[in-house]
Every structure is written in C-alpha cells, then in structure tokens.
Coordinates of C-alpha atoms in Angstrom, one line a residue:
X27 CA 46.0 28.8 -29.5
X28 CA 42.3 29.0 -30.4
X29 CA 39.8 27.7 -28.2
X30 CA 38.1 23.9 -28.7
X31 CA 34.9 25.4 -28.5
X32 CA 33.0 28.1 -31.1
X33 CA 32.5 32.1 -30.2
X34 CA 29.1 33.9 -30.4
X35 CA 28.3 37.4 -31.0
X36 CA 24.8 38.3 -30.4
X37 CA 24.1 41.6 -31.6
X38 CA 20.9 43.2 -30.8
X39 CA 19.7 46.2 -31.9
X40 CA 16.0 47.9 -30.2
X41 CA 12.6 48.5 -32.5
X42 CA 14.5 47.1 -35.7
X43 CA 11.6 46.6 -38.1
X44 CA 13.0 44.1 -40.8
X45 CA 11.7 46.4 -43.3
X46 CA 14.5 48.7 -42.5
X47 CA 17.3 46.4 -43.3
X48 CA 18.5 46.0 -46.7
X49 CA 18.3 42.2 -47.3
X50 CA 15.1 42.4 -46.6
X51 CA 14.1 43.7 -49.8
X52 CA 11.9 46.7 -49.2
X53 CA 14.3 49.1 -50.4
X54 CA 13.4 52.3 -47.8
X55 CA 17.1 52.3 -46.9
X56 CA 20.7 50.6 -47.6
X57 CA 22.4 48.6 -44.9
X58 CA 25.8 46.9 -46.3
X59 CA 27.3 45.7 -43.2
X60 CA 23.9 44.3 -42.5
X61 CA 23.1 42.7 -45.5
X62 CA 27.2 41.1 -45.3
X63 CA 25.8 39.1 -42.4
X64 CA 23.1 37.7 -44.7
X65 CA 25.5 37.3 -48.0
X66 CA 27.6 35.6 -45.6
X67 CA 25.2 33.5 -43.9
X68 CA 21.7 33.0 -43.6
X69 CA 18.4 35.3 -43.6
X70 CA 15.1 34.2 -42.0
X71 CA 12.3 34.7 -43.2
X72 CA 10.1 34.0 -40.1
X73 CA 11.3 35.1 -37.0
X74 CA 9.2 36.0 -34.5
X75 CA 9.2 37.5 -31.3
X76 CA 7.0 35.8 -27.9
X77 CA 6.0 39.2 -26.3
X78 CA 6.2 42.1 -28.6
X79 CA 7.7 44.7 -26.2
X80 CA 11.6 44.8 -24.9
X81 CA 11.5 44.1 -21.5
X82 CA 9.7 40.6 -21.9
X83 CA 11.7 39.7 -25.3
X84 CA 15.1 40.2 -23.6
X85 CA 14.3 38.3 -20.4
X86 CA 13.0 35.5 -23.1
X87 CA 16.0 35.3 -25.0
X88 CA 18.1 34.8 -22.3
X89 CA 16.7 32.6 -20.6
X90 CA 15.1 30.8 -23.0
X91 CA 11.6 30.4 -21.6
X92 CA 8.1 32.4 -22.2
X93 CA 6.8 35.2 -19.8
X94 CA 4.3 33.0 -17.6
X95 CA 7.7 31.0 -16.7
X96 CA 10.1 33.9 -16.2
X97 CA 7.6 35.8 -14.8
X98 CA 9.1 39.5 -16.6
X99 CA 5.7 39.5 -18.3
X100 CA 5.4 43.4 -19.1
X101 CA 7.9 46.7 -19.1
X102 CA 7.0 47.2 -15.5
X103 CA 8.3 43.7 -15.0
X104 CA 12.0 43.2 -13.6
X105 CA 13.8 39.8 -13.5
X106 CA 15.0 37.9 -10.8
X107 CA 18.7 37.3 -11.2
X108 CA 18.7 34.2 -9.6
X109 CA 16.9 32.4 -12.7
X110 CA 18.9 30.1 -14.8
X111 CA 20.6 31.4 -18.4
X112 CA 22.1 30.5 -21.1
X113 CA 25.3 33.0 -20.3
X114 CA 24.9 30.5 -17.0
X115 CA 25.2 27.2 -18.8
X116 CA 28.2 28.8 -21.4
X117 CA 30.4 29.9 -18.5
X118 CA 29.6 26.8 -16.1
X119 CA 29.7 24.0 -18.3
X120 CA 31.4 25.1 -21.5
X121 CA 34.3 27.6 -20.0
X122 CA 32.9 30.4 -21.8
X123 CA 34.2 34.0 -21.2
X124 CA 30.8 35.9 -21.1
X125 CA 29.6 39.7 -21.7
X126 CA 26.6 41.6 -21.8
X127 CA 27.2 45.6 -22.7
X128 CA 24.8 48.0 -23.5
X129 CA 20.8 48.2 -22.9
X130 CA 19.8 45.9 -20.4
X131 CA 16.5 46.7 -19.3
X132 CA 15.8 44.1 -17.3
X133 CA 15.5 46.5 -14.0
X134 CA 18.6 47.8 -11.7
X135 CA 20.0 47.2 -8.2
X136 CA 21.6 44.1 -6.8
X137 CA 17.8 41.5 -7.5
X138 CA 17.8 42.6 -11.0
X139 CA 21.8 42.8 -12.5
X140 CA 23.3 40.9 -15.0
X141 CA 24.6 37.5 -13.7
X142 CA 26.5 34.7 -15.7
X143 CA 28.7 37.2 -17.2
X144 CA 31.9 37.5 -16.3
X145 CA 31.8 41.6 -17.0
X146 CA 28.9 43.7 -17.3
X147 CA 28.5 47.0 -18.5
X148 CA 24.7 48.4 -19.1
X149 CA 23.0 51.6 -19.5
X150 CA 19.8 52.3 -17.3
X151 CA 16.7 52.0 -18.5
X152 CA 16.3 52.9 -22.5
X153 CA 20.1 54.8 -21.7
X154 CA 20.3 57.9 -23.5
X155 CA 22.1 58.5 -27.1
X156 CA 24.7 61.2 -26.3
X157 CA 26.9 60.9 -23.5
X158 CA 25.3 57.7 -21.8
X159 CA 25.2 56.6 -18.2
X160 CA 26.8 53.6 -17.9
X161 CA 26.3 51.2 -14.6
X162 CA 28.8 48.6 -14.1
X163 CA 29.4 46.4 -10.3
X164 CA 31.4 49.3 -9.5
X165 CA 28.6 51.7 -9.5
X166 CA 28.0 54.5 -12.8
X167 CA 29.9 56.6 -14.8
X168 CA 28.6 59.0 -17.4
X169 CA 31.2 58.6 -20.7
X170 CA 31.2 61.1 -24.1
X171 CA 30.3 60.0 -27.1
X172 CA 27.3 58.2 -28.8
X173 CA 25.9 55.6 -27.4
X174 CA 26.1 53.1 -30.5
X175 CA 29.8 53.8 -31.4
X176 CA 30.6 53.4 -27.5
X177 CA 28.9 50.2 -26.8
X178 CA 30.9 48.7 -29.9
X179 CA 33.7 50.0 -28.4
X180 CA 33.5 48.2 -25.6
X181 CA 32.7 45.2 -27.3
X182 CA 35.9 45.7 -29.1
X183 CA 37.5 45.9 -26.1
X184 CA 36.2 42.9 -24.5
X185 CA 37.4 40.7 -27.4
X186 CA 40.9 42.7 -27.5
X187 CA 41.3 41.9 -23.7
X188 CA 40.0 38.1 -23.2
X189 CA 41.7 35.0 -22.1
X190 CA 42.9 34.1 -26.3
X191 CA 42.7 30.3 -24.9
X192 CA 38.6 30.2 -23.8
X193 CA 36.1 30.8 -26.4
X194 CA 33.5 34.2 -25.5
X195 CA 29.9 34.5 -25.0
X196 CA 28.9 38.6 -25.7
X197 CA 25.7 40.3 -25.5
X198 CA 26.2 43.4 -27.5
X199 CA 22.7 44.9 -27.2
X200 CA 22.5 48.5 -28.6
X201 CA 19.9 51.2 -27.6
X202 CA 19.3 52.0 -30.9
X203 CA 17.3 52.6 -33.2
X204 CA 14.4 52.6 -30.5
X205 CA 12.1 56.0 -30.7
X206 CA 8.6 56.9 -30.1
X207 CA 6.5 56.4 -36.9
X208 CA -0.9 56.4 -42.6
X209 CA -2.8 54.1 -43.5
X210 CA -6.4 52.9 -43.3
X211 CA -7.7 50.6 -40.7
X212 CA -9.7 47.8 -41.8
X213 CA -13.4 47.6 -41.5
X214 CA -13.2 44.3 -40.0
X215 CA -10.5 44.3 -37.4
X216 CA -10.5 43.8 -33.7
X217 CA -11.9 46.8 -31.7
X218 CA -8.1 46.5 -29.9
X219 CA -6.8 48.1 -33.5
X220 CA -8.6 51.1 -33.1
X221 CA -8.3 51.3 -29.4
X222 CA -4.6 51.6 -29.3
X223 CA -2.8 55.1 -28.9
X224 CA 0.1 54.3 -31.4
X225 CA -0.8 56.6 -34.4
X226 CA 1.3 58.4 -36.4
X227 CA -1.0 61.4 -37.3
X228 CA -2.3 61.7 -33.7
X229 CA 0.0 60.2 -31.0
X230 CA 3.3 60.9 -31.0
X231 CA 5.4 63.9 -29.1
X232 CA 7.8 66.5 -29.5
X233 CA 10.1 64.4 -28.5
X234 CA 9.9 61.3 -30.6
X235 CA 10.3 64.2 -34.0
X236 CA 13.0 66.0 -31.4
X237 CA 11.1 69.3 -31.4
X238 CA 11.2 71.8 -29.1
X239 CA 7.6 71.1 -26.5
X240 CA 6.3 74.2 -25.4
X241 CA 5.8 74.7 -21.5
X242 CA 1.8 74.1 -22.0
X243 CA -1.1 76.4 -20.3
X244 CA -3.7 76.1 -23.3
X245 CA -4.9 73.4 -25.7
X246 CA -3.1 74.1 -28.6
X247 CA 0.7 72.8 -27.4
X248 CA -1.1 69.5 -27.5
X249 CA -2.6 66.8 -24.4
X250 CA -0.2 65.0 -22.1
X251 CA 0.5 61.3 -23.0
X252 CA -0.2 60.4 -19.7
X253 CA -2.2 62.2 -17.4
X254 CA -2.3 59.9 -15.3
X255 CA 1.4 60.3 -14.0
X256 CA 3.0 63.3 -13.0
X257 CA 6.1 62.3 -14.1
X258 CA 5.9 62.0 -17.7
X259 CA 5.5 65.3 -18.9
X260 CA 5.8 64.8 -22.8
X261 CA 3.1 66.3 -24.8
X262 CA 1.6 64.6 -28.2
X263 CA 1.8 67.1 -31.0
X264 CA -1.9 68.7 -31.5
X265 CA -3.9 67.5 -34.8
X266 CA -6.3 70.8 -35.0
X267 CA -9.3 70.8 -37.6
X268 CA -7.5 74.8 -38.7
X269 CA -3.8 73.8 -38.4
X270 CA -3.0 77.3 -40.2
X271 CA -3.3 78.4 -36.2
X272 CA -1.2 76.8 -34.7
X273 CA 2.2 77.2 -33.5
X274 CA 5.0 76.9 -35.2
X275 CA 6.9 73.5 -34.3
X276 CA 10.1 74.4 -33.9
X277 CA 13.4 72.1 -34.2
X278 CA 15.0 71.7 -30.9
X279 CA 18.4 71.4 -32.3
X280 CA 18.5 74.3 -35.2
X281 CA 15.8 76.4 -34.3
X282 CA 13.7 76.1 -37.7
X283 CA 10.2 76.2 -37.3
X284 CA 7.2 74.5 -39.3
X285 CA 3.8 76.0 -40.5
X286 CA 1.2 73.8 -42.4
X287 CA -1.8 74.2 -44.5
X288 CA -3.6 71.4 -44.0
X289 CA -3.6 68.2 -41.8
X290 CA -2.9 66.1 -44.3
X291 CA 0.5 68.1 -44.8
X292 CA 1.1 67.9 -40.9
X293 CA 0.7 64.3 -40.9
X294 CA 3.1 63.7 -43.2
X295 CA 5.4 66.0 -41.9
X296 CA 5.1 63.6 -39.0
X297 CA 5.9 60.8 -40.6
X298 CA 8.9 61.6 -42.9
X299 CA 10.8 63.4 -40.0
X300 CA 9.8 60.5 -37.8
X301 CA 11.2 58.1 -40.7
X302 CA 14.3 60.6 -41.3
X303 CA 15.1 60.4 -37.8
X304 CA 14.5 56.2 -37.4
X305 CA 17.1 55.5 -40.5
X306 CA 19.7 57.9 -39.4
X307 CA 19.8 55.5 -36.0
X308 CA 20.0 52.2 -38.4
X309 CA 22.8 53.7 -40.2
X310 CA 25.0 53.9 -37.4
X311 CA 24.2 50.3 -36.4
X312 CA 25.0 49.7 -39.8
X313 CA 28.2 50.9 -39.4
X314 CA 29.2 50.0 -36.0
X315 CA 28.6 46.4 -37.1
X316 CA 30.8 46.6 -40.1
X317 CA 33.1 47.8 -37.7
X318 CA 32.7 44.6 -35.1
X319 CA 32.7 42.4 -38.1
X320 CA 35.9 44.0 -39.8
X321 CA 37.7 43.4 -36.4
X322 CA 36.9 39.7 -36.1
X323 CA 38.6 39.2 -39.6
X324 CA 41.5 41.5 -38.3
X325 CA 42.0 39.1 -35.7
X326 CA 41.6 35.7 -37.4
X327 CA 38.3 35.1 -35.3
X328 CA 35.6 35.1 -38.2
X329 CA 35.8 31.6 -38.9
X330 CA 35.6 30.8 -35.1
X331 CA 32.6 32.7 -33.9
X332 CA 28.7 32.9 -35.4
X333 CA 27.8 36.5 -35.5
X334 CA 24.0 37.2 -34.7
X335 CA 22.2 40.0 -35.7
X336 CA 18.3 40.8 -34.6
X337 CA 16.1 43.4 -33.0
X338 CA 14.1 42.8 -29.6
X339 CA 11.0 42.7 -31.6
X340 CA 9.8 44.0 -34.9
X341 CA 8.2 47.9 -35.5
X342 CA 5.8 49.5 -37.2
X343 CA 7.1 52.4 -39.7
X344 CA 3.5 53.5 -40.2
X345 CA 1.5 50.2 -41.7
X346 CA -1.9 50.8 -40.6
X347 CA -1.0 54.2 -39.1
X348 CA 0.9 52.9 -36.2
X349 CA 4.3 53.2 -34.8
X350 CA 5.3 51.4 -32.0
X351 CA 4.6 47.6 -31.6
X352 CA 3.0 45.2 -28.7
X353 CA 0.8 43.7 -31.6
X354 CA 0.9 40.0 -32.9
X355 CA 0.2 42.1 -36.3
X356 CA 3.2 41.2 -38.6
X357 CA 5.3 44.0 -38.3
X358 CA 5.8 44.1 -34.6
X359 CA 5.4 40.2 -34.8
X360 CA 8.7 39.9 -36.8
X361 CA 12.2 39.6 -35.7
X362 CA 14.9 40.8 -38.4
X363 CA 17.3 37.5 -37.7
X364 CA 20.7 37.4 -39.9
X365 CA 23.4 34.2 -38.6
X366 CA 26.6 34.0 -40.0
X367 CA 28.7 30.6 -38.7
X368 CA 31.5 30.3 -41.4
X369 CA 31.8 26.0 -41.5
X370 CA 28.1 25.7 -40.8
X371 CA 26.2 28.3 -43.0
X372 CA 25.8 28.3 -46.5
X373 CA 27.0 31.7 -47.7
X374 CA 23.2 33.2 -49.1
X375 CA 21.2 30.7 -47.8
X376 CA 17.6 31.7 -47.3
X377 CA 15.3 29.9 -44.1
X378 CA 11.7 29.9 -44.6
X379 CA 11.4 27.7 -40.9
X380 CA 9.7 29.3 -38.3
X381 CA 11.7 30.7 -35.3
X382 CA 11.3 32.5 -32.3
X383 CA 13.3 34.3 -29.5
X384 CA 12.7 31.2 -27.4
X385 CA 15.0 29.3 -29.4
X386 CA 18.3 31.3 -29.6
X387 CA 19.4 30.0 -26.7
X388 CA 18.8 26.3 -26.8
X389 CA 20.4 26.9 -30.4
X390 CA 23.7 28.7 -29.0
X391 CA 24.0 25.7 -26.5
X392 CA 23.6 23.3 -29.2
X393 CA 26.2 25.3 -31.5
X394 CA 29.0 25.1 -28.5
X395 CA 28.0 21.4 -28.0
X396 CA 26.4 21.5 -24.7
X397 CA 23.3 19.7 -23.2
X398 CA 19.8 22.1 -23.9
X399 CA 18.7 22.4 -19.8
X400 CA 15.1 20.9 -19.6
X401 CA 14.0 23.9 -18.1
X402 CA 14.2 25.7 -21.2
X403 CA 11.2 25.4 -23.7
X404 CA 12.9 26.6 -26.8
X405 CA 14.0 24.6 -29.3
X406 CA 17.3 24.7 -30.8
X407 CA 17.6 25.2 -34.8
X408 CA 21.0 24.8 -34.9
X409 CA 20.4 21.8 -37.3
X410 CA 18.0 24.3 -39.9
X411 CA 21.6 26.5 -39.8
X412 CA 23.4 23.2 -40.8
X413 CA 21.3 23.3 -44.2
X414 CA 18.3 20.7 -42.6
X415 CA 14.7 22.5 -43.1
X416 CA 12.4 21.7 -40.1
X417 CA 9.8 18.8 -41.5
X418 CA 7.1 20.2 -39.3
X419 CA 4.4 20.7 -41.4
X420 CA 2.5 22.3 -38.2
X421 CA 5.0 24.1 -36.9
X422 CA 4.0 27.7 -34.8
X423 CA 5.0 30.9 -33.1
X424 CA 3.9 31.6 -30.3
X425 CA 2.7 35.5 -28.8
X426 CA 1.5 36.8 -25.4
X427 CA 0.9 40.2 -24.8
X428 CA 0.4 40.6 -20.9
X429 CA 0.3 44.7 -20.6
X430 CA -3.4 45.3 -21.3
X431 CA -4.3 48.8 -21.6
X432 CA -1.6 50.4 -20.2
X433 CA -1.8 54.2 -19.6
X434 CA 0.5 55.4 -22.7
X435 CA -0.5 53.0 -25.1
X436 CA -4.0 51.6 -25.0
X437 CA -2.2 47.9 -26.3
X438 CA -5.4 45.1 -25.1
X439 CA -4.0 41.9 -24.1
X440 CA -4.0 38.9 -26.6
X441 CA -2.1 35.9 -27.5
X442 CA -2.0 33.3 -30.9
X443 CA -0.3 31.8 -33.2
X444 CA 1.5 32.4 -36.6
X445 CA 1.7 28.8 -38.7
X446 CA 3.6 29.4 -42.3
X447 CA 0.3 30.4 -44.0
X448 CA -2.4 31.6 -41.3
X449 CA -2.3 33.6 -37.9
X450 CA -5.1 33.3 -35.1
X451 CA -5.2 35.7 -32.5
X452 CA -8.0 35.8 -28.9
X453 CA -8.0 39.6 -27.4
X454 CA -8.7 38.4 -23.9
X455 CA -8.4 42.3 -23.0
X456 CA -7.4 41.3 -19.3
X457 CA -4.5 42.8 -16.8
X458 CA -4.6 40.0 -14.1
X459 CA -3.2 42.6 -11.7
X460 CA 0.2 42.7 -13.1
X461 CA 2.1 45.7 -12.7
X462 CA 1.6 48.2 -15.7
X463 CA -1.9 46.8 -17.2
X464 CA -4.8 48.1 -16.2
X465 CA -7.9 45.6 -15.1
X466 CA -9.7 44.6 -17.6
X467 CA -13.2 43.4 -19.0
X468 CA -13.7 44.9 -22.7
X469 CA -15.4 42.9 -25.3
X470 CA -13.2 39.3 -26.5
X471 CA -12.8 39.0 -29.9
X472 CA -11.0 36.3 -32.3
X473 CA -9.4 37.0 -35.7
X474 CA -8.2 34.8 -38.2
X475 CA -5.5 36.1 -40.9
X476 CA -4.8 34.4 -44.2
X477 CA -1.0 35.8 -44.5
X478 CA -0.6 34.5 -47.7
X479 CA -3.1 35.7 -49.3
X480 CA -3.5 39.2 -47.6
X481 CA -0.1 40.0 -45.8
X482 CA -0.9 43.1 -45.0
X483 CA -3.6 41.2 -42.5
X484 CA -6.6 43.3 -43.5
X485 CA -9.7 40.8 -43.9
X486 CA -10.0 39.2 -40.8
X487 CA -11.5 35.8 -41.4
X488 CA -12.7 34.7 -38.2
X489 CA -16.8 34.8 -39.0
X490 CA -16.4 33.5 -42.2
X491 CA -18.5 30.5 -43.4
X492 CA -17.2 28.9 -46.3
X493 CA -16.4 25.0 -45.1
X494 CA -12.8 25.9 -46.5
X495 CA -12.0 28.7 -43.9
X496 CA -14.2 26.2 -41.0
X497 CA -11.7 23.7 -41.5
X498 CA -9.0 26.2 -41.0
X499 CA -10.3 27.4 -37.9
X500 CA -10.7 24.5 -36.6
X501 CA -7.3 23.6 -37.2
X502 CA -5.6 26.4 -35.8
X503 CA -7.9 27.0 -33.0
X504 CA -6.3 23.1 -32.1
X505 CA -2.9 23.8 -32.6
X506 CA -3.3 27.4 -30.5
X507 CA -4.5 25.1 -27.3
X508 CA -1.7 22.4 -28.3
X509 CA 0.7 24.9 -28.1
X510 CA 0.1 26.5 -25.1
X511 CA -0.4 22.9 -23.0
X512 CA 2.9 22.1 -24.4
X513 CA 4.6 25.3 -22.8
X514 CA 2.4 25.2 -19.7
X515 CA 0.1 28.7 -20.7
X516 CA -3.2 29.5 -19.3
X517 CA -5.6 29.8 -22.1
X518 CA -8.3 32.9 -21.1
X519 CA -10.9 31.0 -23.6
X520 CA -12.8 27.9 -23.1
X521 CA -10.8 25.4 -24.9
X522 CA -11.8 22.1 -26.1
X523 CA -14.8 23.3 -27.8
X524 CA -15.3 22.9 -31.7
X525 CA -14.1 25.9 -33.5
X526 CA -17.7 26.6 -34.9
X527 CA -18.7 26.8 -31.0
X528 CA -16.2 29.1 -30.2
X529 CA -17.3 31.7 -33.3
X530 CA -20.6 31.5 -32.3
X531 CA -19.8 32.7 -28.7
X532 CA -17.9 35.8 -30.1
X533 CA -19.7 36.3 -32.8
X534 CA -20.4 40.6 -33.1
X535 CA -23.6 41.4 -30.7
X536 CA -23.5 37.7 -29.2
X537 CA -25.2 38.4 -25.9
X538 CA -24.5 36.2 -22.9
X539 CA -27.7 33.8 -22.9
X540 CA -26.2 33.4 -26.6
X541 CA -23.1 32.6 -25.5
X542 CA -24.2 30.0 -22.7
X543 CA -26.1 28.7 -25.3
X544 CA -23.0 27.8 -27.3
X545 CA -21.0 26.7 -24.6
X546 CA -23.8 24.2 -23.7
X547 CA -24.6 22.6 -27.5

C-alpha cells in the first residue's frame, strides 16, 4: 500500500558552491548523479541563502523563519528545540515518518537536539570524515567508515525499515564537502572586502591542504589563526617575501614534501591542492546520491517522493581570492538547488524565480497538502515547481550576516537584497553583543551591484551619478526597507530618507557635521 500523502528527501550537502556541480555549466568538474536530479527535474537559477554561514542557514530551513526570529543568528548560536518546525507540522498534522541523520550543527545536549523526528542520528559539530562520532538519544557511538558513504547508509536504512503505509520526511544532511580555496580585489569595493581573513594565498592552514603543521617556536611555520584562543592551535601556511627558505610542506598522509621558487608558485600550489582536495569530497556526494536515487527506483518510491538536493550556503573556490563564505557576494550568496517531483516537474525545466532557504519549508508543506503555519515567513514555490513562474516583477532575497568580525575570519556585518538584475548591500559593521562577533563601530558603507552587467560584482555603483543608476537606487534602497518591515528586521540605517540623502551621508570622507547635514535636508 503506498501512502495518500508524497515523500521528501532533502539532501544537503556543506560549502557546495554551484560552480562545482555539473549542471551548472562551469565545467571545473563532472557530477552525473547530480546533474540526473536536474535532467529529471528542475535547476534554479537563483537560490539564495538568508545568512551565509551553516549554523544560521540550517536553523532557517527548518524552521522556516530568518535569524532575528529564530534567534540562531551566528555559529556560536544554538537553537532552542522547543521552536516550531516543519518536521513538527509533517509528523503532527500529515502522519509523516520523520528523519534527520548526519550534520546537525545546531548545538548538543537535551535544549539543543533534534525534535519532530521520529529518529535522529547526528554527528557533533562539523563530525569528522573517517570513522565519525555519531550521537543519537541513546548517547554516542564512534562507527568505521567515511562519513558520506555512512550517512547514506543510514538513510538507506531508514527507508528500508519505515512503516511502508505512512509517507517519510528525511533530512539527509552530509558533512561534506565543507573545508577551510586569486584574483584581484576591486578598486571600488567595501573596506569589509579587504578586511576579511578568507584568502587563498594568505589565510588558510595545514590543515585545510591536510599537511603536516609543524609544532611552531619561530616565525617561519606560519601565525596562529586565532590567537586569541588557546584552543585552536591551527597555523596559516607562511607567505614569505624569499620562499626558497622555507620549510618544506610536507603531506600529512604520504610524507612528500614541497619547495617553491616563488610566491606566485606557492600560491597556486595553494589553490590547486585546496581545489584537488574540495572535488574529491563532491565526488563522493556524487556518488552516494546516485546511490540514494538508484534505491528509490529499486523500490518503486521515485514517483512518490520529491528528492531535493542543495548546499547550506554557497562557497567561494577562489573568486576574488577568497575561500570560505559569510558574504552577500554571489558566490557565497548562492544555493545550488536541484527538485526532482516526478508528476509535478517537467523533466529539464529551468527556474529563473528567485528563492531562498526560507521557503523550502513552506514549499514541502504545500507539496504534502498541509496549511503553511503563520509563524513562518517563507513563501512556498511549490506552484513555480508546477510550471507557474512567479509574476513578481519586484521580487527579492533577502541576507543578514550577524557575526561581525569574528576572531578567525574578519567577516563585518551587513545585510541587502538581490532583485533579478541588481544587489544592494549596507555594512553596518556592528556585533550587538551576540555571542561570536566582536563590538563594532568601523566605517558604514553602501554598495550597489549591477549583476547583469558585471556578475562578477566588481564596480560597485553606489556613488554613481548618472539619473539612470539614481533611480535604481532609489528603488532598491525602497524595496531593502519594504522587505525587512515585511519580515519584522531592524534596519541599522536611517530609513525613509531619499536614496540621494542616504549617498550623501556615506559618501567616502563624509564627516559627521556632513552627515547631520544630510539627515536634516
């Protein structure tokens, strides 16, 4: 007997840059059981993410509200399990059998563990890759094996073992292909660009390239990546003017070791083995979701269940310089997103709306045919799946970065928009005491990205003064304050103030008489 009511697998992979995915189209790797998802299905185009950083994303999507609601607003953060979810609303009001296995990171102990599902089986933290920790209500239990291959298996399992007569609900969130990846900055951009410790050639460890870190005890083996805590003891690898004197870096695994000539050759020895290292991960994902996908033909439950594949956020592989993420800046901004609902879906249909992690579950509710909570302040695009483009012509997504400044990092705090053509961004550069941002106070700034025109989102338009760009920031300066009155958001700038009032205040070298002057005309 098959149940009344549609499955869904969410599958969710951990820094994920769309890039790095096949269908995508920019050909750095090759992901078939991917890219089936998409044949099958649907690709989006823009998907974005609310909070560029895991902990945040993953308390969004679940509950299908932004930070200032949920209150998980940076990695320090930990939810309170008490909050309402979608698993919640499937298993209470829809009978659905309900999962979440693998990375959690949502914080541990009793206040913080998965509820809504009716098993639960997480690793701690970021989990590790080989031979993973596993916590489950029963306490933890280390298991062999690599940590992608095992969390499918359990997946498998799940499905193998369920009640065949309720539909299922299963988070399969992998820990992969997260890791710790050069261009030129642009002349124009926030001071926050520069300011942030996420370059390729200068800030990432032994560990991110897996090389072996030397004990320390002289300048050479490279500076700690935070001071600050004696805890973290990982080391950045050292970018000397005379690299023909340093040490060797040595592989941790095999033992070889490295010499360079120049920096320029270290650098991109950096890169490629940070790039190497990245699309190995992807390719097991690749594979462990052919496998998933293989098994729900097996068992005659692919033209029940929509299969869901994204990342927690996008990544940079080296645009700009940076790895990491945090940033509105496309690449972080951008959630790889790839439905397949056989009945629903189009086989090869392309969706140029604009999404976000707010909406997946409003959208899963409306798939299984259940009221959309009001608490939630997502909406569902379950009729966009259905072959229905969204009319909005104004339609937005919608970033906050809380973290400002934190020790590792250097990430300011901003938030903005993305319409289908421009994105506005305000670095408030403030902490507001929340746990893992430091306090605050460096210069705000505003930039202004015409996406179409410059994707890469290196001419920032804000000062401009043609009447063409005025109108445009006007425009989006309004629809920034619609949007964050509509979802209940404190703006940190004075709204209500014409656009050309606003540039004025944060125009470069504004000082504050000039700035009361603006505020006052």
């Amino acid at each position: 007997m098959s149940p009344s009511r549609p499955n869904i697998l969410f599958i969710m992979s951990d820094d994920h840059a769309a890039k790095s995915i096949s269908c995508y189209g920019a050909g750095i790797n090759h992901t078939p059981n991917l890219d089936r998802i998409a044949k099958e299905g649907m690709l989006f185009n823009h998907c974005y993410v609310t909070n560029s950083i895991c902990t945040p994303s993953r308390a969004t999507i679940l509950t299908g509200t932004h930070n200032h609601v949920n209150c998980v607003h940076t990695l320090v953060s930990k939810i309170d399990k008490t909050l309402p979810n979608v698993a919640k609303q499937l298993k209470a009001h829809g009978d659905y059998q309900t999962a979440m296995i693998g990375k959690w990171h949502l914080g541990e102990g009793k206040p913080h563990e998965p509820t809504g599902f009716d098993y639960w089986e997480i690793v701690p933290g970021q989990g590790q890759y080989f031979d993973p920790e596993f916590i489950t209500p029963k306490g933890s239990h280390r298991e062999k094996g690599y940590a992608t291959d095992l969390i499918t298996d359990k997946t498998i399992d799940f499905i193998a073992n369920r009640d065949k007569d309720r539909p299922f609900f299963i988070q399969c969130h992998h820990k992969a292909p997260t890791g710790h990846g050069s261009a030129t900055q642009s002349t124009n951009r926030a001071k926050a660009a520069s300011a942030a410790k996420m370059k390729v050639s200068m800030d990432m460890t032994y560990f991110d390239l897996g090389l072996a870190q030397p004990d320390g005890g002289s300048d050479e083996v490279g500076e700690l990546m935070a001071e600050k805590y004696s805890f973290i003891t990982d080391r950045k690898i050292p970018m000397p003017k005379d690299v023909t004197k340093m040490r060797p870096l040595i592989d941790k695994d095999t033992g070889e070791k490295f010499t360079f000539k120049t920096q320029e050759e270290l650098a991109n020895f950096k890169y490629q083995r940070y790039m190497q290292r990245y699309l190995r991960t992807i390719q097991s994902i690749d594979d462990n979701v052919g496998r998933l996908l293989d098994y729900l033909e097996e068992q005659g439950l692919a033209e029940n269940t929509m299969v869901l594949y994204t990342s927690d956020q996008g990544f940079f592989l080296g645009e700009h310089g940076w790895f990491d993420k945090r940033f509105i800046y496309e690449e972080s901004f951008q959630m790889p997103l790839m439905i397949r609902a056989p009945g629903i879906i189009k086989p090869g249909t392309i969706n140029n709306d604009i999404v976000s992690n707010v909406d997946f579950a409003p959208t899963w509710l409306d798939y299984a045919g259940l009221k959309i909570p009001t608490y939630m302040q997502g909406d569902s695009f379950f009729s966009s799946l259905k072959g229905t483009p969204n009319p909005n012509p104004d339609q937005v997504a919608y970033h906050r970065y809380w973290m400002h400044a934190d020790d590792i990092h250097n990430a300011y705090a901003h938030y903005g928009i993305r319409s289908k053509r421009y994105k506005l961004i305000f670095w408030y550069n403030e902490g507001y005491g929340l746990p893992g941002a430091n306090p605050g106070g460096e210069e705000q700034e505003w930039e202004l990205f015409d996406c179409e025109q410059d994707p890469m989102e290196l001419f920032n338009l804000w000062n401009s003064t043609g009447q063409d760009i005025a109108g445009v920031r006007e425009k989006m300066v309004r629809l920034l304050e619609a949007k964050m009155e509509e979802i209940g958001d404190t703006p940190a700038h004075p709204i209500r103030l014409p656009a050309e009032k606003l540039r004025a205040m944060y125009l470069p070298g504004a000082n504050i008489a000039a700035k009361a002057q603006a505020h006052n005309m």
